[in-house]
mmCIF file of C-alpha atoms in Angstrom:
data_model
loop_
_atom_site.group_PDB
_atom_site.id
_atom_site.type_symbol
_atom_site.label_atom_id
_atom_site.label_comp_id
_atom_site.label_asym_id
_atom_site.label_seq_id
_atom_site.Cartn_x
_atom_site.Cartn_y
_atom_site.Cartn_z
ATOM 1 C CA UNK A 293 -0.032 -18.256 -13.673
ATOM 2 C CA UNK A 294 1.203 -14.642 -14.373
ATOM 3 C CA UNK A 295 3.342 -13.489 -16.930
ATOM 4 C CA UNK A 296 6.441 -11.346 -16.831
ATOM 5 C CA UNK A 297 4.719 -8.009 -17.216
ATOM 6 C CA UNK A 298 2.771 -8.819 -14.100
ATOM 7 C CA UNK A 299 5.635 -10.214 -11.725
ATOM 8 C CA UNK A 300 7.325 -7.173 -12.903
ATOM 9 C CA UNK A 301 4.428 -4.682 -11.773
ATOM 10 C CA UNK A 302 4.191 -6.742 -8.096
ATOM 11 C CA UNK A 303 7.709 -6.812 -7.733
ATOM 12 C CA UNK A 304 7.807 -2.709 -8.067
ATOM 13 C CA UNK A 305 4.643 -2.488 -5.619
ATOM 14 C CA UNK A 306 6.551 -4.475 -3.246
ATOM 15 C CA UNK A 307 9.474 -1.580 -3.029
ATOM 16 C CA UNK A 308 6.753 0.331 -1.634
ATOM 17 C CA UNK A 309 6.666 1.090 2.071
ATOM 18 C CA UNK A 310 4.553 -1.173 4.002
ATOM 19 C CA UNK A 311 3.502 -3.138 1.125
ATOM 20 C CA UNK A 312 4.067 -7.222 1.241
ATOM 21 C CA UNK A 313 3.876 -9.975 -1.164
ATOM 22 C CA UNK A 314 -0.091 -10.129 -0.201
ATOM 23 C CA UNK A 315 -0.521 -6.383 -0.548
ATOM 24 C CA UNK A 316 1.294 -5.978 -4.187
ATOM 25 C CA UNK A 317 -0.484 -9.260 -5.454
ATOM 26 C CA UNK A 318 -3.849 -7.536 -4.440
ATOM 27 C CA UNK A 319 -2.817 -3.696 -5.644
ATOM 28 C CA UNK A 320 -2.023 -5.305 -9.246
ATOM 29 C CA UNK A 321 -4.511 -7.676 -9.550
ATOM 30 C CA UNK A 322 -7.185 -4.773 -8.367
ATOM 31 C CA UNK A 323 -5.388 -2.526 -10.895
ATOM 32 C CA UNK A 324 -5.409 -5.140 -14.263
ATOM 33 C CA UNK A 325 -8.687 -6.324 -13.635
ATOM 34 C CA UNK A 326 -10.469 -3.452 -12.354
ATOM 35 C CA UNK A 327 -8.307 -0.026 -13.093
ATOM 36 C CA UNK A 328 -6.690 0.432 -15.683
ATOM 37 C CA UNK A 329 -7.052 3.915 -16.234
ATOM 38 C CA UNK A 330 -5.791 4.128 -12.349
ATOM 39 C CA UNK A 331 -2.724 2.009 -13.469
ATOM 40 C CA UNK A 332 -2.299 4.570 -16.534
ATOM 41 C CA UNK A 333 -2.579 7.573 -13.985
ATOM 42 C CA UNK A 334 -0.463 6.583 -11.602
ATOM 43 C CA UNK A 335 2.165 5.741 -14.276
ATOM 44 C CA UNK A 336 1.977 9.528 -15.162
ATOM 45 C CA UNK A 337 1.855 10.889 -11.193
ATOM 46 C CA UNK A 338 5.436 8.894 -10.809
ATOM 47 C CA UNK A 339 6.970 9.960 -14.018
ATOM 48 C CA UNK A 340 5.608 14.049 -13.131
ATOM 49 C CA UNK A 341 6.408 13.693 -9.364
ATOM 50 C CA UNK A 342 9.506 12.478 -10.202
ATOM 51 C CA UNK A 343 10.793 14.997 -12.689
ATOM 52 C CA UNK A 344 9.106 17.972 -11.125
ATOM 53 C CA UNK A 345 9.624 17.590 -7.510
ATOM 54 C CA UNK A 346 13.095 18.707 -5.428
ATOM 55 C CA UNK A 347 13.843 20.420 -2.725
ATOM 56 C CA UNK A 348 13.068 23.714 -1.504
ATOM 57 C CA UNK A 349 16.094 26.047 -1.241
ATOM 58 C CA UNK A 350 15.214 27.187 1.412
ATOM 59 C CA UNK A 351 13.985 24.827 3.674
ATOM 60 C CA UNK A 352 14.148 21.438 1.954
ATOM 61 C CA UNK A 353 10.489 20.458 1.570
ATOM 62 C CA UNK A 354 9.326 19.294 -1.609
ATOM 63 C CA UNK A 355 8.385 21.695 -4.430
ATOM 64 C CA UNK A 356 8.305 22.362 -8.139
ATOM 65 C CA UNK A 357 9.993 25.849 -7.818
ATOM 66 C CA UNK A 358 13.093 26.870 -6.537
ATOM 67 C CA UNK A 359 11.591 28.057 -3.148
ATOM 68 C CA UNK A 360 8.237 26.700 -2.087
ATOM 69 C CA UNK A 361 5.252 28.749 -1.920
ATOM 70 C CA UNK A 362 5.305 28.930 1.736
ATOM 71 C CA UNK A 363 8.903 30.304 2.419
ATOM 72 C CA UNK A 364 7.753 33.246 -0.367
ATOM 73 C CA UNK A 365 4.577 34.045 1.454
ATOM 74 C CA UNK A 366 4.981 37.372 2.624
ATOM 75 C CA UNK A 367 2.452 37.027 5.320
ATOM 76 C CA UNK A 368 4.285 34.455 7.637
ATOM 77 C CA UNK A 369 6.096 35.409 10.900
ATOM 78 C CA UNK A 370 10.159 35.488 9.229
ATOM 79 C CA UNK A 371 10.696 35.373 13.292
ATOM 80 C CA UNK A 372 9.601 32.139 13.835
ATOM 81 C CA UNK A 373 11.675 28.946 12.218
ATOM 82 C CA UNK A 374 9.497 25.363 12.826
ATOM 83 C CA UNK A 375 11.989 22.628 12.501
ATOM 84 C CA UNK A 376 10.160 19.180 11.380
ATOM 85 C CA UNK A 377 10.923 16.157 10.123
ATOM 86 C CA UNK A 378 8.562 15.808 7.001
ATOM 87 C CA UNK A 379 6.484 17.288 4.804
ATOM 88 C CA UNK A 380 3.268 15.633 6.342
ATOM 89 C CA UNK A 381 4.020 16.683 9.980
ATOM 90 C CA UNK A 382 4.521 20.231 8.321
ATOM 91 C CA UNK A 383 0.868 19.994 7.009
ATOM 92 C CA UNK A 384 -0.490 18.451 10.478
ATOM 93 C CA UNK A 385 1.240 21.434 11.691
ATOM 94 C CA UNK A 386 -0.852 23.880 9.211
ATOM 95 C CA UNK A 387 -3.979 21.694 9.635
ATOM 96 C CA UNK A 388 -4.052 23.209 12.994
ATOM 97 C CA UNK A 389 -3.820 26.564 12.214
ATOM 98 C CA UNK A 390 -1.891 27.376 15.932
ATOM 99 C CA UNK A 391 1.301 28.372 13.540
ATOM 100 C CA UNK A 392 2.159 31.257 11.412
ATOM 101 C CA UNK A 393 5.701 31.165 11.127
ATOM 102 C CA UNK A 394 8.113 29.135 8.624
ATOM 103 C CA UNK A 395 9.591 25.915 8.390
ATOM 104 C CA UNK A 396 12.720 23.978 8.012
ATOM 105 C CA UNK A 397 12.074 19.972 6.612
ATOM 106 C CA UNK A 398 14.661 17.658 7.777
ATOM 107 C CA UNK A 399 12.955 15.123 5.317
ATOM 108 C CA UNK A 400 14.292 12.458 7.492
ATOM 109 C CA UNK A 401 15.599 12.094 11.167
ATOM 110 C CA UNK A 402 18.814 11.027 12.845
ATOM 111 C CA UNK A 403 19.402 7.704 13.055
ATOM 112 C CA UNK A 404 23.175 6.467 13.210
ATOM 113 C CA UNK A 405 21.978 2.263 13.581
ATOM 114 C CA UNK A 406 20.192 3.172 10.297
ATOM 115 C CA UNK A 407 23.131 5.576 9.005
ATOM 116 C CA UNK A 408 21.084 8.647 9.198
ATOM 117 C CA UNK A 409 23.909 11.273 9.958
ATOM 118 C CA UNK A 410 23.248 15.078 10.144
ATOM 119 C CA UNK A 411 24.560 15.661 6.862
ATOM 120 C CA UNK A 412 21.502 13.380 5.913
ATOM 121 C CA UNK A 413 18.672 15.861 7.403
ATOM 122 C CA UNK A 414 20.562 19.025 6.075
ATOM 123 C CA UNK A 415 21.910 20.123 9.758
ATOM 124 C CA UNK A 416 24.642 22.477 8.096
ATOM 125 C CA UNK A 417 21.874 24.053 5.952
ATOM 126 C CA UNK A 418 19.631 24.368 9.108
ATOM 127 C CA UNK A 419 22.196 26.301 10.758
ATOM 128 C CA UNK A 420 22.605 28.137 8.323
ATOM 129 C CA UNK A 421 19.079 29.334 7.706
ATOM 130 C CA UNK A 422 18.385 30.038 10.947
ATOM 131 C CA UNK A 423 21.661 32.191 10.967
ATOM 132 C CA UNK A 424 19.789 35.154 8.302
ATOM 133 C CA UNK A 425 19.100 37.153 10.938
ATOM 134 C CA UNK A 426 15.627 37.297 11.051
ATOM 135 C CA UNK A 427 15.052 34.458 12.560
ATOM 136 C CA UNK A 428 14.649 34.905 16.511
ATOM 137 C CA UNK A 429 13.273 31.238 18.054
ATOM 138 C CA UNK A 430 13.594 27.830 16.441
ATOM 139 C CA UNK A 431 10.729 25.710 17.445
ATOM 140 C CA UNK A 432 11.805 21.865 17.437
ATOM 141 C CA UNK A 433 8.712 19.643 16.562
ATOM 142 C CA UNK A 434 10.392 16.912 15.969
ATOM 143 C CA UNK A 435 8.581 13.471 16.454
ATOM 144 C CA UNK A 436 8.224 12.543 20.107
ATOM 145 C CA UNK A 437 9.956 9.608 19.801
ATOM 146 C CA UNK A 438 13.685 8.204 20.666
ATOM 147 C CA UNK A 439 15.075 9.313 17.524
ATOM 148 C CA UNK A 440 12.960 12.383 17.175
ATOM 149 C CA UNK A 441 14.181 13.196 20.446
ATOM 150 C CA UNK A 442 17.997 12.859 19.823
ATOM 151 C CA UNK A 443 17.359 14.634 16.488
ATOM 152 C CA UNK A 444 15.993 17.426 18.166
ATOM 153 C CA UNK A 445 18.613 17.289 21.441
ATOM 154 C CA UNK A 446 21.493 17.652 18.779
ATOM 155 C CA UNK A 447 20.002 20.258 16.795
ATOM 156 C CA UNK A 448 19.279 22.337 19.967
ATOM 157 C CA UNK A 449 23.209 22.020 20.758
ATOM 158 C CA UNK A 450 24.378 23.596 17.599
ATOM 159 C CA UNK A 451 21.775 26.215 17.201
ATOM 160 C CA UNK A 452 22.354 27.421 20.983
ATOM 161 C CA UNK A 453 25.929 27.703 20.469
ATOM 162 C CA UNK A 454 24.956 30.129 18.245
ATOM 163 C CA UNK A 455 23.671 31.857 20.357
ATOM 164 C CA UNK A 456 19.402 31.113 18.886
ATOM 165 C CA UNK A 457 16.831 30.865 20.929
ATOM 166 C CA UNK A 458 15.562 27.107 20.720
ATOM 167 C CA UNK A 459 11.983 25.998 22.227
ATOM 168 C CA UNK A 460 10.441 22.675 21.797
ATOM 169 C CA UNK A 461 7.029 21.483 21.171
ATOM 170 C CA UNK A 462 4.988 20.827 24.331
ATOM 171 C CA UNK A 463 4.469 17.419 25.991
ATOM 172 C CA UNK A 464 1.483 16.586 27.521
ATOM 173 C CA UNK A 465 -1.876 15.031 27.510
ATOM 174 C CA UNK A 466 -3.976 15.093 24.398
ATOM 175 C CA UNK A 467 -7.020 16.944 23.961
ATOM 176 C CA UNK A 468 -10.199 15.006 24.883
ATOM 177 C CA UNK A 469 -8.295 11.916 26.357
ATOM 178 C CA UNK A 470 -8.963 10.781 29.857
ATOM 179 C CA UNK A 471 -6.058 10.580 32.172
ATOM 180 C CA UNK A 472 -7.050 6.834 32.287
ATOM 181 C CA UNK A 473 -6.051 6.047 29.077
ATOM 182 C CA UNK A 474 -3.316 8.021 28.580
ATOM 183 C CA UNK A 475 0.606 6.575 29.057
ATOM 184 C CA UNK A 476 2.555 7.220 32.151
ATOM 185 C CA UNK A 477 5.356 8.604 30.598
ATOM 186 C CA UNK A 478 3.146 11.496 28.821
ATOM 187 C CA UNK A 479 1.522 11.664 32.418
ATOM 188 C CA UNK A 480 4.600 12.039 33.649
ATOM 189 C CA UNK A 481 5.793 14.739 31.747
ATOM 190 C CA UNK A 482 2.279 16.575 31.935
ATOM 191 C CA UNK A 483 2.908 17.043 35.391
ATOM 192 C CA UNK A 484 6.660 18.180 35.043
ATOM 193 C CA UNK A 485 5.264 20.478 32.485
ATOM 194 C CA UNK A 486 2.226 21.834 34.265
ATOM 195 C CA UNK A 487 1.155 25.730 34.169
ATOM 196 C CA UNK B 212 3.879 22.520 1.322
ATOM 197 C CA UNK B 213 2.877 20.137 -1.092
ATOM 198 C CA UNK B 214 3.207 21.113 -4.696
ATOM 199 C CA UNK B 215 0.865 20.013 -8.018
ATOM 200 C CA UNK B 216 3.064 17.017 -8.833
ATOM 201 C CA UNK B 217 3.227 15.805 -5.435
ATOM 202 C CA UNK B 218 -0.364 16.063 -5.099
ATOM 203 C CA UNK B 219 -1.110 14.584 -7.643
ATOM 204 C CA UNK B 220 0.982 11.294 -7.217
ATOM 205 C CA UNK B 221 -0.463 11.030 -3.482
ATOM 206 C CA UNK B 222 -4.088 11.029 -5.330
ATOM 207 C CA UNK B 223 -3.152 8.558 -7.873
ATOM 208 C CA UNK B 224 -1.843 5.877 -4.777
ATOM 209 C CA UNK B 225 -4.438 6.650 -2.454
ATOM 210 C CA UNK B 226 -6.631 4.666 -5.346
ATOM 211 C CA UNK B 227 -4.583 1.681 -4.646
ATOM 212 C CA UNK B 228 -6.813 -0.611 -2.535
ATOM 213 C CA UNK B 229 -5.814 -0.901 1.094
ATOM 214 C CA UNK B 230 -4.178 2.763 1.184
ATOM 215 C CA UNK B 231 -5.418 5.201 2.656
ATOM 216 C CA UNK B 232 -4.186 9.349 2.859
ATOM 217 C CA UNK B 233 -1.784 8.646 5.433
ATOM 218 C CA UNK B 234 -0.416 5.492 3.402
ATOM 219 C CA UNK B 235 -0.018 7.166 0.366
ATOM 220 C CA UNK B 236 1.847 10.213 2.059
ATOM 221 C CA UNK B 237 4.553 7.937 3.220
ATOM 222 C CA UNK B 238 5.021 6.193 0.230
ATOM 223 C CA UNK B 239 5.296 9.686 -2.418
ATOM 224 C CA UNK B 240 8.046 10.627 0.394
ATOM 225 C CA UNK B 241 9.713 7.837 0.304
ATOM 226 C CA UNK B 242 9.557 7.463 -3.189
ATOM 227 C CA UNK B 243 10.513 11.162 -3.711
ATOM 228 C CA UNK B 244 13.313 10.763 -0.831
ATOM 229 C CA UNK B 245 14.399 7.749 -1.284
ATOM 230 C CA UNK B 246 13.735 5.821 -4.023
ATOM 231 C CA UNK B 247 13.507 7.610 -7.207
ATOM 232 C CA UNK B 248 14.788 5.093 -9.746
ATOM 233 C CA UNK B 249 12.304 2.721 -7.903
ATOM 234 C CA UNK B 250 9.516 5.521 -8.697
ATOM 235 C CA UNK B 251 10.649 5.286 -12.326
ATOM 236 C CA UNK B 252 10.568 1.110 -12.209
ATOM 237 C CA UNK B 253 6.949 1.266 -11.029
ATOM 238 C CA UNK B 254 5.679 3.773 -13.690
ATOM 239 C CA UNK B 255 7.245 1.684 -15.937
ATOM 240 C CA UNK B 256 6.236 -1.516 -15.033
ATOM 241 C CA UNK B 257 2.771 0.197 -14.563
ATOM 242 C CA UNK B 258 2.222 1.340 -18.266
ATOM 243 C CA UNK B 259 3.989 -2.623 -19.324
ATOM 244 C CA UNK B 260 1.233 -4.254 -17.335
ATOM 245 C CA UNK B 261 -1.408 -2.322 -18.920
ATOM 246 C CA UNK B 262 -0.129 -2.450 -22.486
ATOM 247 C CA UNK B 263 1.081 -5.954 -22.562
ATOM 248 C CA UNK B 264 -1.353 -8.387 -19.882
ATOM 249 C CA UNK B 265 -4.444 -9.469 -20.919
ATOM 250 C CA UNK B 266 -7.228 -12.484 -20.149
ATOM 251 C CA UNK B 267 -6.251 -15.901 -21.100
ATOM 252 C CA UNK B 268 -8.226 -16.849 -23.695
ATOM 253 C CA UNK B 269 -9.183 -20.643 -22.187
ATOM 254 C CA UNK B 270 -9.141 -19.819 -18.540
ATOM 255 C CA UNK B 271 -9.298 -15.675 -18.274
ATOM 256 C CA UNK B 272 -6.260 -15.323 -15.997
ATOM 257 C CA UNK B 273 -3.811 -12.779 -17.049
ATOM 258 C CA UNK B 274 -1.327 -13.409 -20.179
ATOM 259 C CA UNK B 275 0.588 -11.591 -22.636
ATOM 260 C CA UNK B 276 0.134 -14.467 -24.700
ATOM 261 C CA UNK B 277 -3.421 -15.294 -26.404
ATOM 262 C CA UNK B 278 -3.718 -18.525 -24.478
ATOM 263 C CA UNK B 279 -1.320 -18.131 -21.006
ATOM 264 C CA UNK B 280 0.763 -20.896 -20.397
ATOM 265 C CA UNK B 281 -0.660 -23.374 -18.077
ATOM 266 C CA UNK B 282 -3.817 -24.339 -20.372
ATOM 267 C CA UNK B 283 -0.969 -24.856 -22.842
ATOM 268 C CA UNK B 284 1.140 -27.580 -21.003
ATOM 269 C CA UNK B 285 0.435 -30.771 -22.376
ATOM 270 C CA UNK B 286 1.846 -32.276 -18.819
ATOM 271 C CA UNK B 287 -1.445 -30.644 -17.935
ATOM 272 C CA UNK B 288 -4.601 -33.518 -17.172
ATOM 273 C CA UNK B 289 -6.769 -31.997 -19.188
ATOM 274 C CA UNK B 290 -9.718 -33.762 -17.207
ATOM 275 C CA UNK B 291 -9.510 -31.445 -14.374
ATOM 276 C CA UNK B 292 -10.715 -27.824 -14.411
ATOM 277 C CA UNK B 293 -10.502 -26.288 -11.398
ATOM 278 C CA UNK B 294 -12.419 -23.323 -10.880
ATOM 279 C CA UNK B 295 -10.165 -19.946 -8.668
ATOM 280 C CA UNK B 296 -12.043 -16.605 -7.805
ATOM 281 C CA UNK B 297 -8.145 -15.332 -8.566
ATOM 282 C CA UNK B 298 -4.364 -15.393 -10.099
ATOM 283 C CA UNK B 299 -3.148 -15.509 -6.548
ATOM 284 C CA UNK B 300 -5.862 -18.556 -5.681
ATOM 285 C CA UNK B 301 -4.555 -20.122 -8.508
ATOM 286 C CA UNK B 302 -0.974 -19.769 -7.712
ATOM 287 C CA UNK B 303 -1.754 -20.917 -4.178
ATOM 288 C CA UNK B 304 -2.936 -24.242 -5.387
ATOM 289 C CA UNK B 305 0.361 -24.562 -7.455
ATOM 290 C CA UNK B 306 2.228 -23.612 -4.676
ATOM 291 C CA UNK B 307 0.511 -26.762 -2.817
ATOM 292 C CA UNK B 308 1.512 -28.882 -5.010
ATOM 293 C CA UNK B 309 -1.073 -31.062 -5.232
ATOM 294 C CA UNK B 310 -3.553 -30.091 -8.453
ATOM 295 C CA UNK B 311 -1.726 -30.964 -11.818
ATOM 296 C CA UNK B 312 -5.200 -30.006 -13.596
ATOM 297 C CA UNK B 313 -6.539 -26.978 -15.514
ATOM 298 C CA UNK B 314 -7.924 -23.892 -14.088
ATOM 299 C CA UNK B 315 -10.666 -21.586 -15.112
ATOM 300 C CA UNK B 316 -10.285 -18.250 -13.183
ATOM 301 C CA UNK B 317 -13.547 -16.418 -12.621
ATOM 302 C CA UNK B 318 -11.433 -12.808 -11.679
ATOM 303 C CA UNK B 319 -13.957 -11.939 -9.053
ATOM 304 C CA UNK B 320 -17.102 -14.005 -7.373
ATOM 305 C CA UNK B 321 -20.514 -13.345 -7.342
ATOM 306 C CA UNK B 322 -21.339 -10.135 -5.351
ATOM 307 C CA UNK B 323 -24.934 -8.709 -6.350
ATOM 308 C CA UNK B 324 -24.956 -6.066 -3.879
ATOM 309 C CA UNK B 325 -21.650 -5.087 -5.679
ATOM 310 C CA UNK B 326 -23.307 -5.306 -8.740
ATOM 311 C CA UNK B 327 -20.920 -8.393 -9.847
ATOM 312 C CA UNK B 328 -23.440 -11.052 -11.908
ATOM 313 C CA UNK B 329 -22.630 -14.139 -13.502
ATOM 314 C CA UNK B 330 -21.674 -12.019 -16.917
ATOM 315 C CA UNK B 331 -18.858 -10.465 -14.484
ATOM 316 C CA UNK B 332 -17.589 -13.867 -13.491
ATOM 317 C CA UNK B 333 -17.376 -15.137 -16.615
ATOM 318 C CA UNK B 334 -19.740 -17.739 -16.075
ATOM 319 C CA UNK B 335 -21.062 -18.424 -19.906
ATOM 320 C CA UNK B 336 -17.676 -19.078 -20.834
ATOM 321 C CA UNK B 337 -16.614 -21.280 -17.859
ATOM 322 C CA UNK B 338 -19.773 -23.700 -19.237
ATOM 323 C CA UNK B 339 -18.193 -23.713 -22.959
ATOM 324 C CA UNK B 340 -14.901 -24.309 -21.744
ATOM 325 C CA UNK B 341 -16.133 -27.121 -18.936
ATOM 326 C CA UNK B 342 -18.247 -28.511 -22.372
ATOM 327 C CA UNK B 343 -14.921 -28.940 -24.331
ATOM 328 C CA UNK B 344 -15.427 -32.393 -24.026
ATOM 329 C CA UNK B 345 -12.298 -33.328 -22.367
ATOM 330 C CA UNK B 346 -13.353 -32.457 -19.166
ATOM 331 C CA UNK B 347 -14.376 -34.928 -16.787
ATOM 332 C CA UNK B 348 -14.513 -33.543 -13.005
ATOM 333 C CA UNK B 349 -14.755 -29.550 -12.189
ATOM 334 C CA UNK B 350 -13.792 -28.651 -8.600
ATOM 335 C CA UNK B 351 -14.428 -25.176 -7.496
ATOM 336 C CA UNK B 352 -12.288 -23.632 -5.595
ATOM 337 C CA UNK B 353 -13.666 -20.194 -4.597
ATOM 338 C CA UNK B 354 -13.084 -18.973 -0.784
ATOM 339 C CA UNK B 355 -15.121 -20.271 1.487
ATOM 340 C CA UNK B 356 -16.893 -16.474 2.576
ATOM 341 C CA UNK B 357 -20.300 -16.131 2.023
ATOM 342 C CA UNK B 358 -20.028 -14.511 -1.947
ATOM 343 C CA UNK B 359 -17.449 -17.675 -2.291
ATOM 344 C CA UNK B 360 -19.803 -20.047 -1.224
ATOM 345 C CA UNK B 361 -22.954 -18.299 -3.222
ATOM 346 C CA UNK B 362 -20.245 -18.174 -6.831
ATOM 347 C CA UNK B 363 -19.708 -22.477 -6.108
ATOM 348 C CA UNK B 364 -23.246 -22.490 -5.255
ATOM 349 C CA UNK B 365 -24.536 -20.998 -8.388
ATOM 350 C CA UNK B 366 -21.838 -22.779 -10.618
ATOM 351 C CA UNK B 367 -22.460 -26.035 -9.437
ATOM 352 C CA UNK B 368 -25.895 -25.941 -10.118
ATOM 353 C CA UNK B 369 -25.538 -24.471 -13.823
ATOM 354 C CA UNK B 370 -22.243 -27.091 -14.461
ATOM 355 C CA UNK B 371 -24.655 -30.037 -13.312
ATOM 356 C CA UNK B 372 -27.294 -28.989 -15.170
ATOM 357 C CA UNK B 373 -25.112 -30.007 -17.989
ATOM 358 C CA UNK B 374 -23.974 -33.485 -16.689
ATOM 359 C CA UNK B 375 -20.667 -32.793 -15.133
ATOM 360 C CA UNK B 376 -19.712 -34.112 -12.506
ATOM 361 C CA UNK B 377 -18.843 -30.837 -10.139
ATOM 362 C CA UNK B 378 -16.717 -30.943 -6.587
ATOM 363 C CA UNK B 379 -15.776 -28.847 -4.404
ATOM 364 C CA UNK B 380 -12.508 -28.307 -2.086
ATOM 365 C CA UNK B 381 -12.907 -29.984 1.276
ATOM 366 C CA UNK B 382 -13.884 -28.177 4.914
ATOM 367 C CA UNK B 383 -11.818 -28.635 7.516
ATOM 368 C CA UNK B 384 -9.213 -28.256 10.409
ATOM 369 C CA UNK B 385 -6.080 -26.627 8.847
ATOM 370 C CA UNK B 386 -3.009 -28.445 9.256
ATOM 371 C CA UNK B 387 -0.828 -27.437 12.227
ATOM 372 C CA UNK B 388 -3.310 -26.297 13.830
ATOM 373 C CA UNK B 389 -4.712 -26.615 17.750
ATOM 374 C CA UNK B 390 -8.895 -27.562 18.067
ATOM 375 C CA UNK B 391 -8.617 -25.325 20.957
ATOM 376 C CA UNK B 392 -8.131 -22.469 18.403
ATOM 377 C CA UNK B 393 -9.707 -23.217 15.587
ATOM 378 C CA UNK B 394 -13.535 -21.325 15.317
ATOM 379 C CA UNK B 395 -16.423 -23.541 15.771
ATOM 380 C CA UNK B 396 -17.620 -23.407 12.096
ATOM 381 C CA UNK B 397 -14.258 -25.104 10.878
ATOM 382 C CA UNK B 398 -14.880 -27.754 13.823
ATOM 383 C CA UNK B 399 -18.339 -28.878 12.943
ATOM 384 C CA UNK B 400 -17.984 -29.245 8.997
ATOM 385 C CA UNK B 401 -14.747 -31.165 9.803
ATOM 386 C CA UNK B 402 -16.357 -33.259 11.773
ATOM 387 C CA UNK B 403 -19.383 -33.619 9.346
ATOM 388 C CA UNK B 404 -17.252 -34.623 6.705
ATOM 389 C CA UNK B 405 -15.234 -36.885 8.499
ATOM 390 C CA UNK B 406 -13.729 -39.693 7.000
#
């Protein structure tokens, strides 16, 4: 039967999103038994990641310097603000290389059943970034979901009344699908959207 | 953009088994986010797991103690060893209710296209400590998969090869459960062990 070290390790797996009882039992056991020196790394990756990483000044994405490397990078379009709501749809968004502008992280999206309010995604500092006077569209790419949507409906509000230009990502069908497969409601609003 | 640190702790979980890139990208932000004295429990309990658990001396699970505390309970019948593939096998029995024997757990099973032999298993020491002279009756207990059945398969014949008497956990129809549903390997061992 296991000891208190090792309810004490499955117990801290199991704060981890998407990890169960099941899950944190089989992480630690896998760890113990079979990698230790993972256990030992990942020990140190917390304690650096944790000490090291805040937010971006600038636009609120995680870094180790004041302002991330991207929001220094001289080459980028200062024209073009991408508003998203983590750091991993920011790198989906530079996987795809169709971007060259900047970004603003929300690091989170509205959600007022969950208490999510706008002070929670850094709305105020939103506004005010896009308010330096470069800055002459802010693209929404919020998630295409319910809350992604109201995020990015309430966002569009504030930064219209003053008096930004505000576009939002494109709905439609993804590449290579067949229309066969593909939901109504994005069928839908391919065809509202066509060009 | 991710940073060094970041990186680094999204390596460092994507080791854990069952997570993949995307997994581990959701739990550094949440971590990060969310959860930052949580972040600081797991490195801790991390590096406490590591230092402190080790295998039982008697029946290899993990222990901080030299021999863990279920070979030592004299409530224990010490003429039952049952043999587990793991901790959580082990703790499933207890949870059962209905084993008040000893264990011997093998931390793995038998797995030569994995490279896991008999040395890996623990097998040499699972025929000392069956040979203590106590025990009377060893049922193993390993999953009933294909590298379960080949680990009971290869222990039973090395246990009877020195006069114990060896069982092993019965086949059948799990409780609660519809025929209707139940796959058609279940049904015919239950009905060839009938009783």
């Amino acid at each position: 039967m296991a000891d208190n070290a090792l309810d004490g390790l499955i117990d801290a797996l199991r704060r981890l999103p998407g990890v169960g009882i099941k899950s944190a039992q089989r992480m630690a056991f896998h760890l113990l038994q079979h990698d230790r020196e993972g256990a030992r790394r990942l020990a140190g990756a917390l304690t650096s990641a944790v000490q090291r990483m805040h937010a971006c000044a600038r636009c609120h994405t995680f870094t180790e310097a004041e302002v991330c490397a991207t929001c220094l990078d001289p080459a980028r379009d200062a024209r073009l603000l991408c508003v998203v709501e983590t750091p991993a749809d920011q790198a989906a968004l530079e996987r795809s290389g169709s971007y060259r502008g900047l970004y603003f992280v929300l690091m989170g999206r509205l959600s007022p059943l969950d208490g999510v309010g706008p002070a929670d995604i850094g709305a105020d500092d939103l506004l005010a970034r896009a308010a330096d006077g470069r800055v002459e569209e802010v693209i929404l790419a919020t998630s295409f979901s319910a809350e992604g949507e109201v995020t990015a409906h309430a966002l569009a509000n504030a930064l219209r009344a003053r008096g930004l230009r505000v576009t939002r990502l494109a709905r439609g069908v993804p590449a290579g699908s067949e229309l066969e497969y593909v939901d109504l409601s994005t069928i839908a609003h391919a065809m509202g959207d066509r060009r």
